Amino acid sequence: ILNVEQSPQSLHVQEGDSTNFTCSFPSSNFYALHWYRWETAKSPEALFVMTLNGDEKKKGRISATLNTKEGYSYLYIKGSQPEDSATYLCAFTSGTYKYIFGTGTRLKVLA
Amino acid sequence: KAGVTQTPRYLIKTRGQQVTLSCSPISGHRSVSWYQQTPGQGLQFLFEYFSETQRNKGNFPGRFSGRQFSNSRSEMNVSTLELGDSALYLCASSFSEGRGETQYFGPGTRLLVL
C-alpha cells in the first residue's frame, strides 16, 4: 500500500509570515502530483498539477516545486494572509494508483 | 459554468440500511470519482467512472458500489450500512480520466450512521 505523507500536520503563522509544507510520495512509477486547498465548509479547490521533475508552479503568493527522484514536493506561501487559512492537500497519481491523498496540512493564519 | 453538485448534503441512516448518493459533474466532464473522508484520514479513493464504465477501484468492500449514467451523472450506493461508514463522501469530476487531469470537487454528502 503506497503512502503519501504531509508535514507538518498543522501550522499557526502570523499574518505576513511566509511558510512552507512538504508532501512526500513514492518515487517509483510517478505520474503526477496535485495540490488542493480545502477551506472549511467548502469543496477542495485545485491549486497545481505537476508532472515533471523540477517543475515549479506559481499562483499569486503560492508556489510549488516538485522533485520526483527523491519523492517530495514543497508548497510555499509568501506573506500569509488570514484568507490562506485552510487545509492543504497533496495527491499522488502513478501508473498503477489513481489519487492517493495525504492527510493534509492545516494552516491557520493569525491576524 | 455550474460546479459539481451532490445530493443530498446530509443524511442520517441506521445500521443495516442502504443509501444512495448522487453526483452531477460539471457539464462536459465525463469522469467522476468518489472519495470517503473520515476523521483523521485523508481522502480515500472509492472508485472512478468514465463513459459509464468503472475504470479504477479503491480498497473498499463490495458493499460500496456505483454507477454512471449516459449524461455522466453518477450514483454511489452503500448497502448494509455500518457505524464506520459515517463519513463525508465527496465526488469529483474531470474532463477525462487522465492521471494529470485536474479534479473539481463537489460540496460532499455527510452521512451519519446510527
GROMACS .gro file of C-alpha atoms in nm:
model
  225
    1ILE     CA    1   0.000   0.000   0.000
    2LEU     CA    2   0.151   0.332  -0.104
    3ASN     CA    3   0.169   0.620   0.138
    4VAL     CA    4   0.161   0.995   0.087
    5GLU     CA    5   0.278   1.189   0.388
    6GLN     CA    6   0.238   1.558   0.459
    7SER     CA    7   0.415   1.763   0.720
    8PRO     CA    8   0.355   1.939   0.940
    9GLN     CA    9   0.004   1.824   1.033
   10SER     CA   10  -0.089   2.174   1.143
   11LEU     CA   11   0.069   2.513   1.149
   12HIS     CA   12  -0.010   2.852   1.301
   13VAL     CA   13   0.161   3.154   1.150
   14GLN     CA   14   0.126   3.529   1.187
   15GLU     CA   15  -0.014   3.739   0.906
   16GLY     CA   16   0.269   3.838   0.677
   17ASP     CA   17   0.485   3.535   0.755
   18SER     CA   18   0.599   3.308   0.476
   19THR     CA   19   0.557   2.936   0.525
   20ASN     CA   20   0.604   2.606   0.350
   21PHE     CA   21   0.481   2.249   0.378
   22THR     CA   22   0.607   1.918   0.250
   23CYS     CA   23   0.442   1.632   0.064
   24SER     CA   24   0.636   1.304   0.042
   25PHE     CA   25   0.532   1.037  -0.204
   26PRO     CA   26   0.666   0.717  -0.360
   27SER     CA   27   0.927   0.799  -0.623
   28SER     CA   28   0.860   0.496  -0.840
   29ASN     CA   29   0.607   0.485  -1.122
   30PHE     CA   30   0.528   0.855  -1.072
   31TYR     CA   31   0.275   1.023  -1.297
   32ALA     CA   32   0.153   1.346  -1.135
   33LEU     CA   33   0.138   1.536  -0.808
   34HIS     CA   34  -0.164   1.752  -0.728
   35TRP     CA   35  -0.207   2.023  -0.465
   36TYR     CA   36  -0.550   2.126  -0.334
   37ARG     CA   37  -0.669   2.387  -0.089
   38TRP     CA   38  -0.966   2.295   0.127
   39GLU     CA   39  -1.134   2.570   0.322
   40THR     CA   40  -1.380   2.486   0.596
   41ALA     CA   41  -1.735   2.433   0.467
   42LYS     CA   42  -1.618   2.449   0.106
   43SER     CA   43  -1.506   2.199  -0.158
   44PRO     CA   44  -1.139   2.118  -0.218
   45GLU     CA   45  -1.005   2.355  -0.480
   46ALA     CA   46  -0.727   2.257  -0.719
   47LEU     CA   47  -0.409   2.465  -0.695
   48PHE     CA   48  -0.149   2.288  -0.908
   49VAL     CA   49  -0.085   1.976  -1.111
   50MET     CA   50   0.282   1.893  -1.161
   51THR     CA   51   0.418   1.615  -1.374
   52LEU     CA   52   0.784   1.684  -1.450
   53ASN     CA   53   1.082   1.660  -1.218
   54GLY     CA   54   1.194   2.013  -1.136
   55ASP     CA   55   0.851   2.159  -1.213
   56GLU     CA   56   0.775   2.486  -1.043
   57LYS     CA   57   0.427   2.635  -1.042
   58LYS     CA   58   0.309   2.971  -0.913
   59LYS     CA   59  -0.035   3.120  -0.845
   60GLY     CA   60  -0.024   3.460  -0.681
   61ARG     CA   61   0.156   3.424  -0.349
   62ILE     CA   62   0.150   3.044  -0.361
   63SER     CA   63   0.411   2.836  -0.538
   64ALA     CA   64   0.511   2.471  -0.551
   65THR     CA   65   0.813   2.268  -0.650
   66LEU     CA   66   0.849   1.903  -0.742
   67ASN     CA   67   1.131   1.651  -0.703
   68THR     CA   68   1.019   1.317  -0.844
   69LYS     CA   69   1.357   1.147  -0.799
   70GLU     CA   70   1.351   1.184  -0.424
   71GLY     CA   71   0.973   1.187  -0.393
   72TYR     CA   72   0.880   1.522  -0.245
   73SER     CA   73   0.701   1.844  -0.325
   74TYR     CA   74   0.706   2.173  -0.138
   75LEU     CA   75   0.423   2.425  -0.123
   76TYR     CA   76   0.522   2.781  -0.034
   77ILE     CA   77   0.301   3.067   0.073
   78LYS     CA   78   0.461   3.410   0.073
   79GLY     CA   79   0.322   3.678   0.304
   80SER     CA   80   0.043   3.464   0.451
   81GLN     CA   81  -0.298   3.625   0.486
   82PRO     CA   82  -0.593   3.515   0.704
   83GLU     CA   83  -0.777   3.404   0.390
   84ASP     CA   84  -0.500   3.149   0.330
   85SER     CA   85  -0.624   2.958   0.633
   86ALA     CA   86  -0.724   2.616   0.503
   87THR     CA   87  -0.614   2.255   0.482
   88TYR     CA   88  -0.366   2.196   0.203
   89LEU     CA   89  -0.381   1.850   0.048
   90CYS     CA   90  -0.147   1.681  -0.191
   91ALA     CA   91  -0.240   1.381  -0.403
   92PHE     CA   92  -0.012   1.143  -0.590
   93THR     CA   93  -0.104   0.954  -0.903
   94SER     CA   94   0.101   0.680  -1.059
   95GLY     CA   95   0.073   0.440  -1.346
   96THR     CA   96  -0.093   0.199  -1.105
   97TYR     CA   97  -0.277   0.409  -0.849
   98LYS     CA   98  -0.517   0.689  -0.901
   99TYR     CA   99  -0.516   0.971  -0.650
  100ILE     CA  100  -0.363   0.878  -0.320
  101PHE     CA  101  -0.416   1.175  -0.091
  102GLY     CA  102  -0.213   1.280   0.207
  103THR     CA  103  -0.391   1.373   0.530
  104GLY     CA  104  -0.318   1.741   0.474
  105THR     CA  105  -0.151   2.033   0.648
  106ARG     CA  106  -0.392   2.252   0.838
  107LEU     CA  107  -0.280   2.616   0.818
  108LYS     CA  108  -0.413   2.889   1.045
  109VAL     CA  109  -0.301   3.245   0.974
  110LEU     CA  110  -0.344   3.475   1.270
  111ALA     CA  111  -0.430   3.840   1.203
  112LYS     CA  112  -2.042   2.702  -1.567
  113ALA     CA  113  -2.216   2.525  -1.279
  114GLY     CA  114  -1.994   2.331  -1.044
  115VAL     CA  115  -2.020   1.976  -0.923
  116THR     CA  116  -2.337   1.916  -0.725
  117GLN     CA  117  -2.409   1.642  -0.477
  118THR     CA  118  -2.737   1.536  -0.321
  119PRO     CA  119  -2.836   1.501  -0.051
  120ARG     CA  120  -2.599   1.718   0.152
  121TYR     CA  121  -2.678   1.547   0.481
  122LEU     CA  122  -2.816   1.207   0.559
  123ILE     CA  123  -2.889   1.006   0.872
  124LYS     CA  124  -2.935   0.631   0.844
  125THR     CA  125  -2.934   0.336   1.080
  126ARG     CA  126  -2.713   0.029   1.070
  127GLY     CA  127  -2.820  -0.228   0.816
  128GLN     CA  128  -2.993   0.020   0.587
  129GLN     CA  129  -2.868   0.113   0.244
  130VAL     CA  130  -2.806   0.457   0.097
  131THR     CA  131  -2.769   0.610  -0.247
  132LEU     CA  132  -2.577   0.931  -0.306
  133SER     CA  133  -2.589   1.131  -0.625
  134CYS     CA  134  -2.332   1.341  -0.807
  135SER     CA  135  -2.378   1.566  -1.110
  136PRO     CA  136  -2.046   1.660  -1.272
  137ILE     CA  137  -1.954   1.982  -1.444
  138SER     CA  138  -2.110   1.997  -1.789
  139GLY     CA  139  -1.880   1.828  -2.039
  140HIS     CA  140  -1.687   1.630  -1.778
  141ARG     CA  141  -1.703   1.257  -1.835
  142SER     CA  142  -1.503   1.126  -1.542
  143VAL     CA  143  -1.648   1.106  -1.192
  144SER     CA  144  -1.455   0.984  -0.888
  145TRP     CA  145  -1.582   0.917  -0.538
  146TYR     CA  146  -1.394   0.962  -0.211
  147GLN     CA  147  -1.460   0.895   0.155
  148GLN     CA  148  -1.321   1.109   0.432
  149THR     CA  149  -1.333   1.003   0.794
  150PRO     CA  150  -1.179   1.194   1.088
  151GLY     CA  151  -0.802   1.163   1.091
  152GLN     CA  152  -0.792   1.003   0.747
  153GLY     CA  153  -0.708   1.159   0.416
  154LEU     CA  154  -0.945   1.132   0.127
  155GLN     CA  155  -0.978   0.763   0.048
  156PHE     CA  156  -1.042   0.679  -0.316
  157LEU     CA  157  -1.352   0.467  -0.371
  158PHE     CA  158  -1.388   0.438  -0.747
  159GLU     CA  159  -1.385   0.623  -1.074
  160TYR     CA  160  -1.627   0.608  -1.363
  161PHE     CA  161  -1.564   0.720  -1.716
  162SER     CA  162  -1.814   0.687  -2.000
  163GLU     CA  163  -2.040   0.469  -1.783
  164THR     CA  164  -1.759   0.222  -1.706
  165GLN     CA  165  -1.577   0.174  -1.377
  166ARG     CA  166  -1.213   0.243  -1.457
  167ASN     CA  167  -1.047   0.231  -1.115
  168LYS     CA  168  -1.146   0.096  -0.777
  169GLY     CA  169  -1.008   0.162  -0.432
  170ASN     CA  170  -0.973  -0.081  -0.146
  171PHE     CA  171  -1.329  -0.085  -0.016
  172PRO     CA  172  -1.564  -0.379   0.045
  173GLY     CA  173  -1.822  -0.484  -0.209
  174ARG     CA  174  -2.094  -0.308  -0.007
  175PHE     CA  175  -1.975   0.007  -0.183
  176SER     CA  176  -2.083   0.026  -0.543
  177GLY     CA  177  -2.153   0.287  -0.802
  178ARG     CA  178  -2.266   0.355  -1.150
  179GLN     CA  179  -2.259   0.627  -1.409
  180PHE     CA  180  -2.534   0.724  -1.647
  181SER     CA  181  -2.509   0.834  -2.008
  182ASN     CA  182  -2.532   1.200  -1.903
  183SER     CA  183  -2.223   1.141  -1.680
  184ARG     CA  184  -2.423   1.174  -1.358
  185SER     CA  185  -2.309   0.919  -1.105
  186GLU     CA  186  -2.458   0.744  -0.807
  187MET     CA  187  -2.286   0.567  -0.523
  188ASN     CA  188  -2.462   0.303  -0.317
  189VAL     CA  189  -2.367   0.163   0.020
  190SER     CA  190  -2.556  -0.143   0.134
  191THR     CA  191  -2.583  -0.287   0.485
  192LEU     CA  192  -2.455   0.029   0.648
  193GLU     CA  193  -2.211   0.003   0.937
  194LEU     CA  194  -2.127   0.264   1.200
  195GLY     CA  195  -1.783   0.306   1.040
  196ASP     CA  196  -1.943   0.423   0.717
  197SER     CA  197  -2.021   0.755   0.882
  198ALA     CA  198  -1.815   0.996   0.679
  199LEU     CA  199  -1.807   1.280   0.432
  200TYR     CA  200  -1.846   1.146   0.078
  201LEU     CA  201  -1.704   1.366  -0.195
  202CYS     CA  202  -1.733   1.328  -0.564
  203ALA     CA  203  -1.507   1.496  -0.815
  204SER     CA  204  -1.533   1.535  -1.188
  205SER     CA  205  -1.274   1.586  -1.455
  206PHE     CA  206  -1.285   1.622  -1.829
  207SER     CA  207  -1.113   1.291  -1.893
  208GLU     CA  208  -0.969   1.000  -1.696
  209GLY     CA  209  -0.606   1.104  -1.731
  210ARG     CA  210  -0.391   1.098  -1.420
  211GLY     CA  211  -0.277   1.454  -1.483
  212GLU     CA  212  -0.632   1.587  -1.503
  213THR     CA  213  -0.748   1.844  -1.250
  214GLN     CA  214  -1.040   1.723  -1.044
  215TYR     CA  215  -1.323   1.952  -0.942
  216PHE     CA  216  -1.491   1.858  -0.617
  217GLY     CA  217  -1.850   1.884  -0.507
  218PRO     CA  218  -1.955   2.001  -0.160
  219GLY     CA  219  -1.994   1.648  -0.030
  220THR     CA  220  -2.263   1.442   0.138
  221ARG     CA  221  -2.224   1.396   0.511
  222LEU     CA  222  -2.356   1.057   0.615
  223LEU     CA  223  -2.422   0.966   0.974
  224VAL     CA  224  -2.498   0.603   1.056
  225LEU     CA  225  -2.663   0.541   1.392
   0.00000   0.00000   0.00000
